[in-house]
Amino acid sequence: MTAIARTGTGWRGLAALVCGALAAGGLTAAGVSALGPGAAEASSHREAPLISGQPQYDNTDVYAFVSPDKPDTTTLVANWIPFEEPAGGPNFYLYPEDARYDIHVDSDGDAQGDLIYRWTFDTKVKNKDTFLYNTDQVTSLDDPDLNITQTYDIDLLKLDDQKIVSTKKIADDLPVAPSNVGRASMPDYKKLRDQAVRQVSGGGTSYVGQADDPFFLDLRVFDLLYGGNLSEVGRDTLKGYNVNTVALQVPSADLRRSAKQPTVGIWSTTQRKNAQGDWTQVSRLGNPLVNEVVVPLRDKDRFNASSPWKDADFLTYVQRPELARLLEKIYGIKAADEPRKDLVSVFLTGVKGLNQPPGVRPAEALRLNTSVKPSADPKRLGVLDGDNAGFPNGRRLTDDVVDIELQAVAGELVGNKNDLGDAVNANDQAFGGTFPYLALPTAGSRGPLAGKGGQDGKDSASGSSARDALVGGSFERATPADGTDDAVLIGSAAAGAAGVLLVGLGLLWWRRRGRAT
Amino acid sequence: MSTARRAARTAGVVVALAAALTGGAIVLGGGAGAGRPPAVAGPAVPTVLPRDGDLDRGVAALRAHLRAQPKDFVSWATLGTAHVEQARTRGDPALYDAADRAIDRSLKLRPGNDAALAGRAAVAAARHDFHGALRHASAALAENPYNERALASRIDALVELGQYDAAARAADTADARRPGVPVFTRYAYVRELRGDVTTARRVLERALAGATAPGDVAYVSTALGQLAWRQGDYATALRRCGAALRADAAYLPALECRARARAARGDTAAAIADLRDVVARQPLPGPVLALGELYEARGERRRAREQYRLVDAWVALARAHGVDADLDTALAAADHGDGAAALRAARAEWARRRTVHTADALAWALHVNGHDEEALRYAHRATATGFDEATFLYHRGIIEHATGHTTAAERSLRAALRKNPGFSPLGAPAAREALREMGGGS
């Protein structure tokens, strides 16, 4: 169509002009322009974007587990920006400067945070005249060829009755590990990761940077929610995608009240600065998939904006889960009697005798009993398989939370034995044995100098010029090795504009943000 | 009037052409067997996608998903909204019908769901049914007070209905609930309409800092460029529009913004080249008129008239597609066509919505028809909110001059030229001429 228009510009006459424009889809309702003589350019009907991709405020997952190699410490991990394509240049994946990434710790079970670990970020661009992420091979974090560098602070806030009583900076201007641009640009990414693992004051260890997305599932499992079934699952649709992570390992004694009350509640929130200059909470996340699967559409956004203190508002969704009725319809697994006290334990209070603090106020948080020793042989189904060091006692990277939650909702804990699942049982990449445990990010494929058209493999042969690489419009989409399917495309923030747009649309309502639309 | 007859005949031809070209050009519905499955499964060779091809591909993927899971009411609502976004970036009103159908499906599956109601609001606003947009947005917000798109469409509707105080309150509420590019851009515009340029610029800069998608970068950069242009800061306007074009080379509003900045700096040839490019792709009245006036300023009368006739044709087409084009009619006809038609159209639009834009159009149409005393009332209304629009001040000044308010006229005309000395290739010289007549000089 546009081709017609382009040749059309050479035509003569009004009809041809209109015709060419029409061929390009030129008739629109958008063009109400206000002008008297000349062209006041003020369109009286501005059509601003409705859909916007802002994945840097989109928190995907939270993990909390007793460190397997250092059982007196607890590791906290939280991830942002789902579906990072390895070849996501030229700007790659920056941490936002107008956001706060918070992990809250409730050490007495009253649904109020007693500690907040707060990450904030700062960006430096060495050469503002180029859009390039790196200008040549990057072999260390302080390599001058890394054109865009980020640093972070961590503040530890102590609260009493929701008032901040003290703030301590435990990390100050530490380096963020960059996006893994590609082997040509970053021949030894592991070295960059290792350089980015830093000690923080008070005896903790920190890593901030890119990682392989540790979550594994077949997104088609969510077809259950609208009448599909599990007959076509079994492929990890997150394979080959990265996330931006923050990981922190701290002495467990710092988190808990006392050795006698070793269970803590953990959740993350994301705040961003609004137009009026106030911090606004745009995301909240504790247990995986709760907002996606348990909370109905109309309340998903409200859930993101609310605090655990008020989670009684959502209690009934846990007690009477729609998913259980759907499973009954599809699989004939009789839904357990409501109200579902078993699910209240899993999602809101912790399981009695395992990870339920005394006098707990029901609230959506990961509940980790820090005194349970790490398991030498972690079971993917965690507590359901007799491994009390796993979900729902905290959450380890290897815990198969999709299967655990499906089986729990279907009544596993109240005698409805079942083996529901999405047939994806492990991450495609192995996790490490030491902090930060996350797998290295999948490497992108950009050559060392995107600006010189130096590209290889997936990223070339598309007629994309060096200019494309420079203009921020990364039109080409690298295809993960095993091909892409609709589920991923629909969810893929990194598929460029559309992915971002569609994530902005909330197509990823099935993961974390649970944004309904 | 042979001109009018020729225009009418042209319009008839164009409508027929439009029907031929757009009717059925887009296969929609996506029912079983309608169209092949989209080519989204990964070929090993990536393809370079045209602008918003990614959105197109996302839509294709959504449709394929919906063929497999037709009960997914959220995805139906999402598809409807994606069609509205496509219509905005492509200027193809046929997509509104497609949006309607997808949203209908969603509501049939889950009556009253807020995603679909917000989609309804977006479609209504796009069709200039602002009362409907307000109603649907309110219904969506009753269901889900945090629905980002309903919050955004609510601001749009209130702005277009001229309810600026309510729009400002709605913008504050939206900002407190769902900060982000959609709300920031609207928040900034509401502030600008009230004369608070500083806040508008600050908020747009915040939006730009958080924007990652090329489409967002292009939109926000262009909004910053337009803001700078209205303040007469053409260097900044060019820089901002350049940034927008780097993010999305095919983003026409950025090209138009660049053209106006170039024209204001006296680089008429480059401005004409830009506008020809814009008009060839989307002959919207704004850029078409701007191009005509640039031709006219250069003394190319015949070419100018051709552009003015094209506006008439566009208006005829818009009407044929059920889009209300009274404001465009009024603005184009007042200066370049049939004054009586301009006044009819301006009055009709004023009856529908009382905004600074419709007040200005009515004032100018009244003036063109010799009703200067009545025009003055509306000229005052158009400039009452503090919105810095040089054209409104120029219209007001000329009307004040016509009614004998010489001191006020001088003040208004000087303000227009001080604000944005190159606001129009015809209007700016006319303002200077009027000042000279009044003995002020400029």
PDB file of C-alpha atoms in Angstrom, chain A residues 25-169:
ATOM      1  CA  GLY A  25      -4.506   4.776   4.666  1.00  0.00           C
ATOM      2  CA  GLY A  26      -4.704   8.508   4.681  1.00  0.00           C
ATOM      3  CA  LEU A  27      -8.238   9.053   5.736  1.00  0.00           C
ATOM      4  CA  THR A  28      -8.413   9.488   9.412  1.00  0.00           C
ATOM      5  CA  ALA A  29     -10.611  10.784  12.081  1.00  0.00           C
ATOM      6  CA  ALA A  30      -7.631  12.111  13.891  1.00  0.00           C
ATOM      7  CA  GLY A  31      -6.950  15.187  11.915  1.00  0.00           C
ATOM      8  CA  VAL A  32      -8.918  17.947  13.439  1.00  0.00           C
ATOM      9  CA  SER A  33      -6.553  20.796  13.185  1.00  0.00           C
ATOM     10  CA  ALA A  34      -7.113  24.242  14.445  1.00  0.00           C
ATOM     11  CA  LEU A  35      -5.792  26.941  12.287  1.00  0.00           C
ATOM     12  CA  GLY A  36      -6.756  30.191  10.938  1.00  0.00           C
ATOM     13  CA  PRO A  37      -4.478  31.560   8.445  1.00  0.00           C
ATOM     14  CA  GLY A  38      -1.647  29.490   8.929  1.00  0.00           C
ATOM     15  CA  ALA A  39      -1.496  26.733  10.677  1.00  0.00           C
ATOM     16  CA  ALA A  40      -1.733  26.906  14.225  1.00  0.00           C
ATOM     17  CA  GLU A  41      -0.455  23.506  14.662  1.00  0.00           C
ATOM     18  CA  ALA A  42      -2.630  22.854  17.634  1.00  0.00           C
ATOM     19  CA  SER A  43      -4.694  19.895  16.799  1.00  0.00           C
ATOM     20  CA  SER A  44      -7.845  20.294  18.799  1.00  0.00           C
ATOM     21  CA  HIS A  45      -8.095  16.591  19.233  1.00  0.00           C
ATOM     22  CA  ARG A  46      -4.852  15.175  20.360  1.00  0.00           C
ATOM     23  CA  GLU A  47      -4.600  11.470  20.134  1.00  0.00           C
ATOM     24  CA  ALA A  48      -2.018  10.400  22.613  1.00  0.00           C
ATOM     25  CA  PRO A  49      -0.776   6.873  23.076  1.00  0.00           C
ATOM     26  CA  LEU A  50      -3.079   4.520  24.917  1.00  0.00           C
ATOM     27  CA  ILE A  51      -0.641   1.706  25.098  1.00  0.00           C
ATOM     28  CA  SER A  52       2.824   2.181  26.327  1.00  0.00           C
ATOM     29  CA  GLY A  53       5.600  -0.228  26.929  1.00  0.00           C
ATOM     30  CA  GLN A  54       7.230   0.491  30.236  1.00  0.00           C
ATOM     31  CA  PRO A  55       8.654  -2.847  31.248  1.00  0.00           C
ATOM     32  CA  GLN A  56      11.249  -1.341  33.562  1.00  0.00           C
ATOM     33  CA  TYR A  57       8.532  -0.889  36.192  1.00  0.00           C
ATOM     34  CA  ASP A  58       7.208  -4.367  35.599  1.00  0.00           C
ATOM     35  CA  ASN A  59       8.273  -6.685  38.405  1.00  0.00           C
ATOM     36  CA  THR A  60       8.146 -10.299  37.309  1.00  0.00           C
ATOM     37  CA  ASP A  61       9.134 -12.458  40.276  1.00  0.00           C
ATOM     38  CA  VAL A  62      10.423 -12.510  43.827  1.00  0.00           C
ATOM     39  CA  TYR A  63      12.472 -15.295  45.394  1.00  0.00           C
ATOM     40  CA  ALA A  64      13.547 -15.782  49.002  1.00  0.00           C
ATOM     41  CA  PHE A  65      15.472 -18.799  50.223  1.00  0.00           C
ATOM     42  CA  VAL A  66      18.010 -19.858  52.780  1.00  0.00           C
ATOM     43  CA  SER A  67      21.335 -19.778  50.908  1.00  0.00           C
ATOM     44  CA  PRO A  68      22.267 -23.384  50.082  1.00  0.00           C
ATOM     45  CA  ASP A  69      25.984 -22.808  50.596  1.00  0.00           C
ATOM     46  CA  LYS A  70      25.651 -20.381  53.512  1.00  0.00           C
ATOM     47  CA  PRO A  71      22.718 -21.546  55.622  1.00  0.00           C
ATOM     48  CA  ASP A  72      23.046 -18.671  58.095  1.00  0.00           C
ATOM     49  CA  THR A  73      22.157 -16.249  55.336  1.00  0.00           C
ATOM     50  CA  THR A  74      19.049 -15.588  53.286  1.00  0.00           C
ATOM     51  CA  THR A  75      19.083 -14.694  49.597  1.00  0.00           C
ATOM     52  CA  LEU A  76      16.524 -12.299  48.185  1.00  0.00           C
ATOM     53  CA  VAL A  77      16.079 -12.006  44.417  1.00  0.00           C
ATOM     54  CA  ALA A  78      13.651  -9.829  42.487  1.00  0.00           C
ATOM     55  CA  ASN A  79      13.390  -9.436  38.737  1.00  0.00           C
ATOM     56  CA  TRP A  80      12.085  -6.780  36.361  1.00  0.00           C
ATOM     57  CA  ILE A  81      11.546  -6.447  32.597  1.00  0.00           C
ATOM     58  CA  PRO A  82      10.083  -9.708  31.330  1.00  0.00           C
ATOM     59  CA  PHE A  83      11.112 -11.170  27.978  1.00  0.00           C
ATOM     60  CA  GLU A  84      14.372  -9.372  27.438  1.00  0.00           C
ATOM     61  CA  GLU A  85      15.535 -10.397  24.006  1.00  0.00           C
ATOM     62  CA  PRO A  86      19.248 -10.995  24.048  1.00  0.00           C
ATOM     63  CA  ALA A  87      19.573  -8.938  20.873  1.00  0.00           C
ATOM     64  CA  GLY A  88      17.576  -6.087  22.268  1.00  0.00           C
ATOM     65  CA  GLY A  89      19.837  -3.248  21.226  1.00  0.00           C
ATOM     66  CA  PRO A  90      20.785  -0.643  20.682  1.00  0.00           C
ATOM     67  CA  ASN A  91      19.699   0.738  24.007  1.00  0.00           C
ATOM     68  CA  PHE A  92      19.403  -2.528  25.843  1.00  0.00           C
ATOM     69  CA  TYR A  93      17.839  -2.786  29.220  1.00  0.00           C
ATOM     70  CA  LEU A  94      18.422   0.000  31.657  1.00  0.00           C
ATOM     71  CA  TYR A  95      17.258   0.256  35.227  1.00  0.00           C
ATOM     72  CA  PRO A  96      14.964   3.267  35.600  1.00  0.00           C
ATOM     73  CA  GLU A  97      16.223   6.373  37.377  1.00  0.00           C
ATOM     74  CA  ASP A  98      12.741   7.475  38.434  1.00  0.00           C
ATOM     75  CA  ALA A  99      11.859   4.283  40.249  1.00  0.00           C
ATOM     76  CA  ARG A 100      12.412   2.572  43.543  1.00  0.00           C
ATOM     77  CA  TYR A 101      12.703  -1.188  43.639  1.00  0.00           C
ATOM     78  CA  ASP A 102      11.766  -2.243  47.171  1.00  0.00           C
ATOM     79  CA  ILE A 103      11.857  -5.576  48.973  1.00  0.00           C
ATOM     80  CA  HIS A 104       9.845  -5.523  52.186  1.00  0.00           C
ATOM     81  CA  VAL A 105      10.466  -7.781  55.166  1.00  0.00           C
ATOM     82  CA  ASP A 106       7.802  -8.383  57.812  1.00  0.00           C
ATOM     83  CA  SER A 107       9.491 -10.050  60.764  1.00  0.00           C
ATOM     84  CA  ASP A 108       6.523 -10.355  63.129  1.00  0.00           C
ATOM     85  CA  GLY A 109       3.684 -11.444  60.866  1.00  0.00           C
ATOM     86  CA  ASP A 110       1.533  -8.328  61.315  1.00  0.00           C
ATOM     87  CA  ALA A 111       1.391  -7.615  57.544  1.00  0.00           C
ATOM     88  CA  GLN A 112       3.462  -4.477  57.936  1.00  0.00           C
ATOM     89  CA  GLY A 113       7.018  -4.164  56.729  1.00  0.00           C
ATOM     90  CA  ASP A 114       9.649  -3.829  59.428  1.00  0.00           C
ATOM     91  CA  LEU A 115      12.505  -3.486  56.957  1.00  0.00           C
ATOM     92  CA  ILE A 116      12.692  -2.208  53.409  1.00  0.00           C
ATOM     93  CA  TYR A 117      15.669  -2.803  51.164  1.00  0.00           C
ATOM     94  CA  ARG A 118      15.453  -0.071  48.537  1.00  0.00           C
ATOM     95  CA  TRP A 119      17.358  -0.046  45.257  1.00  0.00           C
ATOM     96  CA  THR A 120      17.729   3.204  43.288  1.00  0.00           C
ATOM     97  CA  PHE A 121      19.680   3.718  40.081  1.00  0.00           C
ATOM     98  CA  ASP A 122      21.825   6.229  38.305  1.00  0.00           C
ATOM     99  CA  THR A 123      22.833   6.299  34.637  1.00  0.00           C
ATOM    100  CA  LYS A 124      25.945   7.774  33.075  1.00  0.00           C
ATOM    101  CA  VAL A 125      26.470   8.184  29.344  1.00  0.00           C
ATOM    102  CA  LYS A 126      30.085   8.806  28.368  1.00  0.00           C
ATOM    103  CA  ASN A 127      29.453   9.940  24.834  1.00  0.00           C
ATOM    104  CA  LYS A 128      26.067  11.550  24.381  1.00  0.00           C
ATOM    105  CA  ASP A 129      26.548  11.888  20.627  1.00  0.00           C
ATOM    106  CA  THR A 130      26.075   8.207  20.048  1.00  0.00           C
ATOM    107  CA  PHE A 131      23.248   5.912  20.878  1.00  0.00           C
ATOM    108  CA  LEU A 132      25.614   3.021  21.184  1.00  0.00           C
ATOM    109  CA  TYR A 133      25.636   0.960  24.297  1.00  0.00           C
ATOM    110  CA  ASN A 134      29.261   0.106  23.787  1.00  0.00           C
ATOM    111  CA  THR A 135      31.787   1.483  21.338  1.00  0.00           C
ATOM    112  CA  ASP A 136      34.157  -1.454  21.312  1.00  0.00           C
ATOM    113  CA  GLN A 137      34.859  -4.691  23.124  1.00  0.00           C
ATOM    114  CA  VAL A 138      34.012  -4.576  26.835  1.00  0.00           C
ATOM    115  CA  THR A 139      36.323  -6.629  29.013  1.00  0.00           C
ATOM    116  CA  SER A 140      35.718  -5.108  32.431  1.00  0.00           C
ATOM    117  CA  LEU A 141      33.036  -3.142  34.211  1.00  0.00           C
ATOM    118  CA  ASP A 142      35.101   0.052  34.071  1.00  0.00           C
ATOM    119  CA  ASP A 143      36.025  -0.427  30.418  1.00  0.00           C
ATOM    120  CA  PRO A 144      35.843   2.983  28.708  1.00  0.00           C
ATOM    121  CA  ASP A 145      34.182   1.276  25.732  1.00  0.00           C
ATOM    122  CA  LEU A 146      31.083   0.717  27.831  1.00  0.00           C
ATOM    123  CA  ASN A 147      29.311   3.897  26.793  1.00  0.00           C
ATOM    124  CA  ILE A 148      26.330   3.586  29.090  1.00  0.00           C
ATOM    125  CA  THR A 149      27.012   2.606  32.678  1.00  0.00           C
ATOM    126  CA  GLN A 150      24.708   2.392  35.645  1.00  0.00           C
ATOM    127  CA  THR A 151      25.279   2.387  39.367  1.00  0.00           C
ATOM    128  CA  TYR A 152      22.949   1.656  42.240  1.00  0.00           C
ATOM    129  CA  ASP A 153      22.433   2.395  45.904  1.00  0.00           C
ATOM    130  CA  ILE A 154      20.730   0.194  48.453  1.00  0.00           C
ATOM    131  CA  ASP A 155      19.138   1.873  51.439  1.00  0.00           C
ATOM    132  CA  LEU A 156      17.989  -0.163  54.410  1.00  0.00           C
ATOM    133  CA  LEU A 157      14.942   1.453  55.983  1.00  0.00           C
ATOM    134  CA  LYS A 158      13.748   0.389  59.405  1.00  0.00           C
ATOM    135  CA  LEU A 159      10.114   1.006  60.181  1.00  0.00           C
ATOM    136  CA  ASP A 160       8.001   1.100  63.247  1.00  0.00           C
ATOM    137  CA  ASP A 161       4.250   1.176  62.768  1.00  0.00           C
ATOM    138  CA  GLN A 162       4.802   2.181  59.098  1.00  0.00           C
ATOM    139  CA  LYS A 163       6.971   5.144  60.039  1.00  0.00           C
ATOM    140  CA  ILE A 164      10.589   5.174  58.959  1.00  0.00           C
ATOM    141  CA  VAL A 165      12.736   5.275  62.083  1.00  0.00           C
ATOM    142  CA  SER A 166      16.143   4.909  60.454  1.00  0.00           C
ATOM    143  CA  THR A 167      17.778   4.804  57.045  1.00  0.00           C
ATOM    144  CA  LYS A 168      21.164   3.317  56.373  1.00  0.00           C
ATOM    145  CA  LYS A 169      22.932   3.265  53.029  1.00  0.00           C
TER     146      LYS A 169
END
